[in-house]
Amino acid sequence: MRTSLRIPQELSARVPAEQRGPGRERDSVRLLVSRGTEVTHHAFTELPRLLRAGDLLVVNTSPTLAAAVDGRIGHTRVVVHFSTRGDDGRWAVELRDPDGRGTTRPRAGGPAGTEVGLPDGIRLVLEEPLSGRSGRLWWARASHPDVSGLLGRHGRPIRYSYTDRDQPLSAYQTVFALPSADGAGSAEMPSAARPFTPRMVAELVSRGVQFAPVTLHTGVASAEAHEPPYPERFAVPETSARLINAVKASQAGREALPWEGADGGRWAAG
């Protein structure tokens, strides 16, 4: 038996927290903390008092891309969501139909050989589905290699039907986002870090909490029909790897708290 989750409209994030008044940090974001078998519930604003000097937060520096671009298949309008760049230069993409309200609705992918016309005369050809279990995401090859440039000139942030209106790309960036040298980034906001603000980061640093930046370029998030996960591009700087390994090594032989090191340093990802 399958059931669907219905979220009341008043609980949907129709506009960013900054426009609703409280701001990201105080937007009623909840925080679940696990200490062995003990689980406690908190507001995100309590994070600084839950951490202590020597603790380590692993944070994602991937910027959010303007990953939605208008296109055409013949005379039919479509919207292309660019999800993930493959090692061979192809992109994992999702085709969607415009719904007349500035948002989109699902569209069947394929077939192989389908050509999508994009701005600047660029052509996108669908080659094969990412998975045999779903035809939603396809590997596609663009006629021009500078897809990042195309997104910068003609793209907009991916937007779904529960939102009220288009938002500037800045509304989808986390406080840790850094531009990538090759123009790569995430199709949608790496939202685990969304509630962080410069003020909270400054407070954590002042308390002696350490940060280990990594980069994970996340793809289109709306997994449907039990789709399996697919590879996403990532990078771990050497300095971050040393910090993470040092904290993990300090946990060896410790039984009290699974995330606490022998020297008192603990780690968590955000």
Coordinates of C-alpha atoms in Angstrom, one line a residue:
M1 CA 0.0 0.0 0.0
R2 CA 1.4 3.4 -1.0
T3 CA 0.7 6.6 0.8
S4 CA 1.6 10.1 -0.1
L5 CA 2.7 12.9 2.2
R6 CA 0.6 16.1 1.9
I7 CA 2.1 19.3 3.3
P8 CA -0.3 22.1 4.2
Q9 CA 0.3 25.2 2.1
E10 CA 1.0 27.3 5.1
L11 CA 4.0 25.0 5.9
S12 CA 5.5 25.2 2.4
A13 CA 8.5 27.4 1.8
R14 CA 6.8 29.5 -0.7
V15 CA 9.4 32.3 -0.4
P16 CA 12.8 32.4 1.2
A17 CA 13.1 32.8 5.0
E18 CA 14.7 36.2 4.4
Q19 CA 11.5 37.5 2.8
R20 CA 9.2 36.0 5.4
G21 CA 11.0 38.0 8.2
P22 CA 12.8 35.8 10.6
G23 CA 15.8 35.1 8.4
R24 CA 17.6 31.8 7.7
E25 CA 19.0 31.2 11.2
R26 CA 15.7 31.7 13.0
D27 CA 13.4 30.1 10.5
S28 CA 12.1 27.4 12.9
V29 CA 14.7 24.9 11.6
R30 CA 14.8 21.9 13.8
L31 CA 17.9 20.1 14.9
L32 CA 18.1 16.4 16.1
V33 CA 21.1 15.5 18.2
S34 CA 22.2 11.9 18.8
R35 CA 24.5 10.9 21.6
G36 CA 24.7 7.2 21.5
T37 CA 21.2 5.9 22.3
E38 CA 20.0 9.3 23.5
V39 CA 18.2 11.6 21.0
T40 CA 17.3 15.2 21.8
H41 CA 15.4 17.8 19.8
H42 CA 16.5 21.4 19.5
A43 CA 16.1 24.6 17.4
F44 CA 18.9 25.3 15.0
T45 CA 19.7 28.5 16.9
E46 CA 20.9 26.3 19.8
L47 CA 23.7 24.9 17.8
P48 CA 26.5 27.0 19.3
R49 CA 25.7 25.9 22.8
L50 CA 25.6 22.3 21.7
L51 CA 29.2 22.4 20.3
R52 CA 32.4 23.2 22.1
A53 CA 36.0 24.1 21.4
G54 CA 37.7 21.5 19.3
D55 CA 34.6 20.2 17.6
L56 CA 34.7 20.0 13.8
L57 CA 32.0 20.9 11.3
V58 CA 32.4 19.5 7.8
V59 CA 30.7 22.0 5.4
N60 CA 30.0 22.0 1.7
T61 CA 31.4 24.9 -0.4
S62 CA 29.5 24.0 -3.6
P63 CA 27.7 27.0 -5.2
T64 CA 24.2 26.7 -6.6
L65 CA 24.0 27.1 -10.3
A66 CA 21.3 28.8 -12.4
A67 CA 20.6 25.3 -13.7
A68 CA 17.2 25.7 -15.5
V69 CA 17.3 26.8 -19.2
D70 CA 14.5 27.2 -21.7
G71 CA 14.7 25.0 -24.8
R72 CA 12.7 23.5 -27.7
I73 CA 12.1 20.1 -29.1
G74 CA 10.9 21.0 -32.6
H75 CA 8.1 23.6 -31.9
T76 CA 7.5 22.3 -28.3
R77 CA 8.8 24.4 -25.4
V78 CA 10.6 22.5 -22.7
V79 CA 12.8 23.4 -19.7
V80 CA 16.1 21.6 -19.2
H81 CA 17.4 21.1 -15.7
F82 CA 21.2 20.5 -15.8
S83 CA 22.0 18.2 -13.0
T84 CA 25.5 16.7 -13.0
R85 CA 28.5 16.9 -15.3
G86 CA 30.0 13.6 -16.2
D87 CA 33.7 12.8 -16.5
D88 CA 33.2 12.4 -20.3
G89 CA 31.8 15.9 -20.7
R90 CA 28.2 14.9 -20.9
W91 CA 25.6 16.2 -18.5
A92 CA 22.8 14.4 -16.7
V93 CA 19.7 16.4 -17.5
E94 CA 16.0 16.4 -16.7
L95 CA 13.5 17.6 -19.3
R96 CA 10.3 19.3 -17.9
D97 CA 7.3 20.9 -19.4
P98 CA 6.5 24.6 -18.6
D99 CA 3.2 24.9 -16.8
G100 CA 2.3 28.5 -17.7
R101 CA 2.9 29.7 -14.1
G102 CA 6.7 30.1 -14.3
T103 CA 7.2 26.6 -12.9
T104 CA 7.3 23.1 -14.5
R105 CA 5.8 19.7 -14.4
P106 CA 7.3 16.3 -15.0
R107 CA 7.9 15.1 -18.6
A108 CA 9.0 11.7 -19.8
G109 CA 12.7 11.6 -20.9
G110 CA 14.0 10.3 -24.2
P111 CA 14.0 8.7 -26.6
A112 CA 17.7 8.5 -27.4
G113 CA 18.6 10.9 -30.2
T114 CA 16.1 13.6 -29.1
E115 CA 17.6 17.0 -29.9
V116 CA 16.8 20.0 -27.8
G117 CA 17.5 23.5 -29.1
L118 CA 19.0 25.9 -26.5
P119 CA 19.9 29.6 -26.6
D120 CA 23.0 30.7 -28.5
G121 CA 22.3 28.1 -31.1
I122 CA 23.5 25.3 -28.8
R123 CA 22.0 21.8 -29.4
L124 CA 21.6 19.2 -26.7
V125 CA 21.3 15.5 -27.8
L126 CA 19.9 12.9 -25.4
E127 CA 22.1 9.7 -25.5
E128 CA 21.0 7.3 -22.8
P129 CA 19.1 7.2 -19.4
L130 CA 21.2 7.3 -16.3
S131 CA 19.5 4.2 -15.0
G132 CA 17.5 1.3 -16.5
R133 CA 15.1 1.8 -13.6
S134 CA 14.1 5.3 -14.5
G135 CA 13.8 7.4 -17.7
R136 CA 13.6 10.8 -15.9
L137 CA 17.3 11.7 -16.0
W138 CA 19.3 11.2 -19.2
W139 CA 23.0 11.6 -20.2
A140 CA 23.1 14.3 -22.9
R141 CA 25.8 15.9 -24.9
A142 CA 25.9 19.6 -25.8
S143 CA 27.2 20.9 -29.1
H144 CA 29.3 23.4 -27.3
P145 CA 31.5 22.4 -24.3
D146 CA 30.9 25.6 -22.3
V147 CA 27.7 24.6 -20.6
S148 CA 28.6 26.6 -17.5
G149 CA 28.8 29.7 -19.6
L150 CA 25.4 28.9 -21.1
L151 CA 23.9 28.7 -17.6
G152 CA 25.5 31.9 -16.6
R153 CA 24.0 33.8 -19.6
H154 CA 20.6 32.2 -19.9
G155 CA 19.9 30.0 -16.8
R156 CA 17.8 30.6 -13.7
P157 CA 17.5 28.7 -10.4
I158 CA 15.4 25.5 -10.5
R159 CA 12.0 26.4 -9.2
Y160 CA 9.2 24.1 -8.2
S161 CA 5.4 24.6 -8.1
Y162 CA 5.0 25.3 -4.4
T163 CA 7.0 28.5 -4.7
D164 CA 5.4 31.9 -5.3
R165 CA 7.8 33.4 -7.8
D166 CA 11.3 33.4 -9.3
Q167 CA 14.1 34.3 -6.9
P168 CA 17.6 35.7 -7.5
L169 CA 20.3 33.1 -7.5
S170 CA 21.7 34.6 -4.3
A171 CA 18.6 33.3 -2.4
Y172 CA 19.8 29.8 -3.2
Q173 CA 23.4 30.2 -2.0
T174 CA 24.7 29.0 1.4
V175 CA 27.0 31.1 3.5
F176 CA 29.8 28.6 2.6
A177 CA 29.4 28.7 -1.2
L178 CA 32.5 29.5 -3.2
P179 CA 32.8 30.0 -6.9
S180 CA 34.4 27.0 -8.7
A181 CA 37.3 27.7 -11.1
D182 CA 35.6 25.6 -13.8
G183 CA 32.1 27.0 -13.2
A184 CA 30.8 23.8 -11.7
G185 CA 28.3 23.7 -8.9
S186 CA 25.1 22.2 -7.6
A187 CA 21.8 22.0 -9.5
E188 CA 19.9 22.8 -6.3
M189 CA 21.0 24.4 -3.1
P190 CA 23.1 22.0 -0.8
S191 CA 20.5 22.7 1.8
A192 CA 22.0 21.1 4.9
A193 CA 23.9 24.4 5.4
R194 CA 21.1 26.7 4.5
P195 CA 20.3 27.9 8.1
F196 CA 23.9 29.0 8.8
T197 CA 24.5 32.8 8.7
P198 CA 27.7 34.8 8.9
R199 CA 26.8 35.8 12.5
M200 CA 26.4 32.1 13.5
V201 CA 29.7 31.1 11.8
A202 CA 31.5 34.0 13.6
E203 CA 30.0 32.8 16.9
L204 CA 31.1 29.2 16.4
V205 CA 34.6 30.3 15.4
S206 CA 34.8 32.5 18.5
R207 CA 33.9 29.4 20.6
G208 CA 36.8 27.4 19.1
V209 CA 34.7 25.2 16.7
Q210 CA 36.7 24.2 13.6
F211 CA 35.5 24.0 10.0
A212 CA 36.6 21.5 7.3
P213 CA 35.4 22.6 3.9
V214 CA 34.7 20.0 1.2
T215 CA 32.9 20.3 -2.1
L216 CA 30.0 18.1 -3.2
H217 CA 28.2 19.3 -6.3
T218 CA 24.6 17.9 -5.7
G219 CA 22.3 17.1 -8.6
V220 CA 18.6 17.3 -9.1
A221 CA 17.1 16.1 -5.8
S222 CA 13.6 14.9 -6.6
A223 CA 14.2 11.2 -6.7
E224 CA 11.1 9.5 -8.1
A225 CA 9.9 6.0 -8.7
H226 CA 12.5 4.5 -6.3
E227 CA 15.4 5.8 -8.4
P228 CA 18.9 4.6 -7.3
P229 CA 21.4 7.3 -6.4
Y230 CA 23.9 8.3 -9.0
P231 CA 27.5 9.6 -8.9
E232 CA 28.0 13.3 -8.0
R233 CA 31.3 15.2 -8.3
F234 CA 33.2 16.0 -5.1
A235 CA 36.6 17.2 -3.9
V236 CA 38.2 17.0 -0.4
P237 CA 41.1 19.4 0.2
E238 CA 44.2 17.9 1.8
T239 CA 43.9 20.1 4.8
S240 CA 40.3 19.1 5.4
A241 CA 41.2 15.4 5.0
R242 CA 43.9 15.8 7.7
L243 CA 41.4 17.5 10.1
I244 CA 38.7 14.9 9.5
N245 CA 41.1 11.9 9.8
A246 CA 42.6 13.3 13.0
V247 CA 39.2 13.6 14.7
K248 CA 38.1 10.2 13.4
A249 CA 41.4 8.6 14.6
S250 CA 40.9 10.1 18.1
Q251 CA 37.6 8.2 18.3
A252 CA 39.4 4.8 18.2
G253 CA 38.6 2.8 21.3
R254 CA 36.1 5.3 22.6
E255 CA 32.6 3.9 23.4
A256 CA 30.8 6.7 25.2
L257 CA 29.7 8.8 22.3
P258 CA 30.0 7.7 18.7
W259 CA 30.8 11.2 17.4
E260 CA 33.2 12.2 20.3
G261 CA 37.0 11.9 20.0
A262 CA 39.3 10.8 22.8
D263 CA 40.6 14.4 23.0
G264 CA 37.2 15.8 23.3
G265 CA 36.9 16.8 19.6
R266 CA 33.7 15.7 17.8
W267 CA 32.7 16.0 14.2
A268 CA 29.5 16.5 12.3
A269 CA 28.6 17.2 8.7
G270 CA 26.5 20.2 7.6

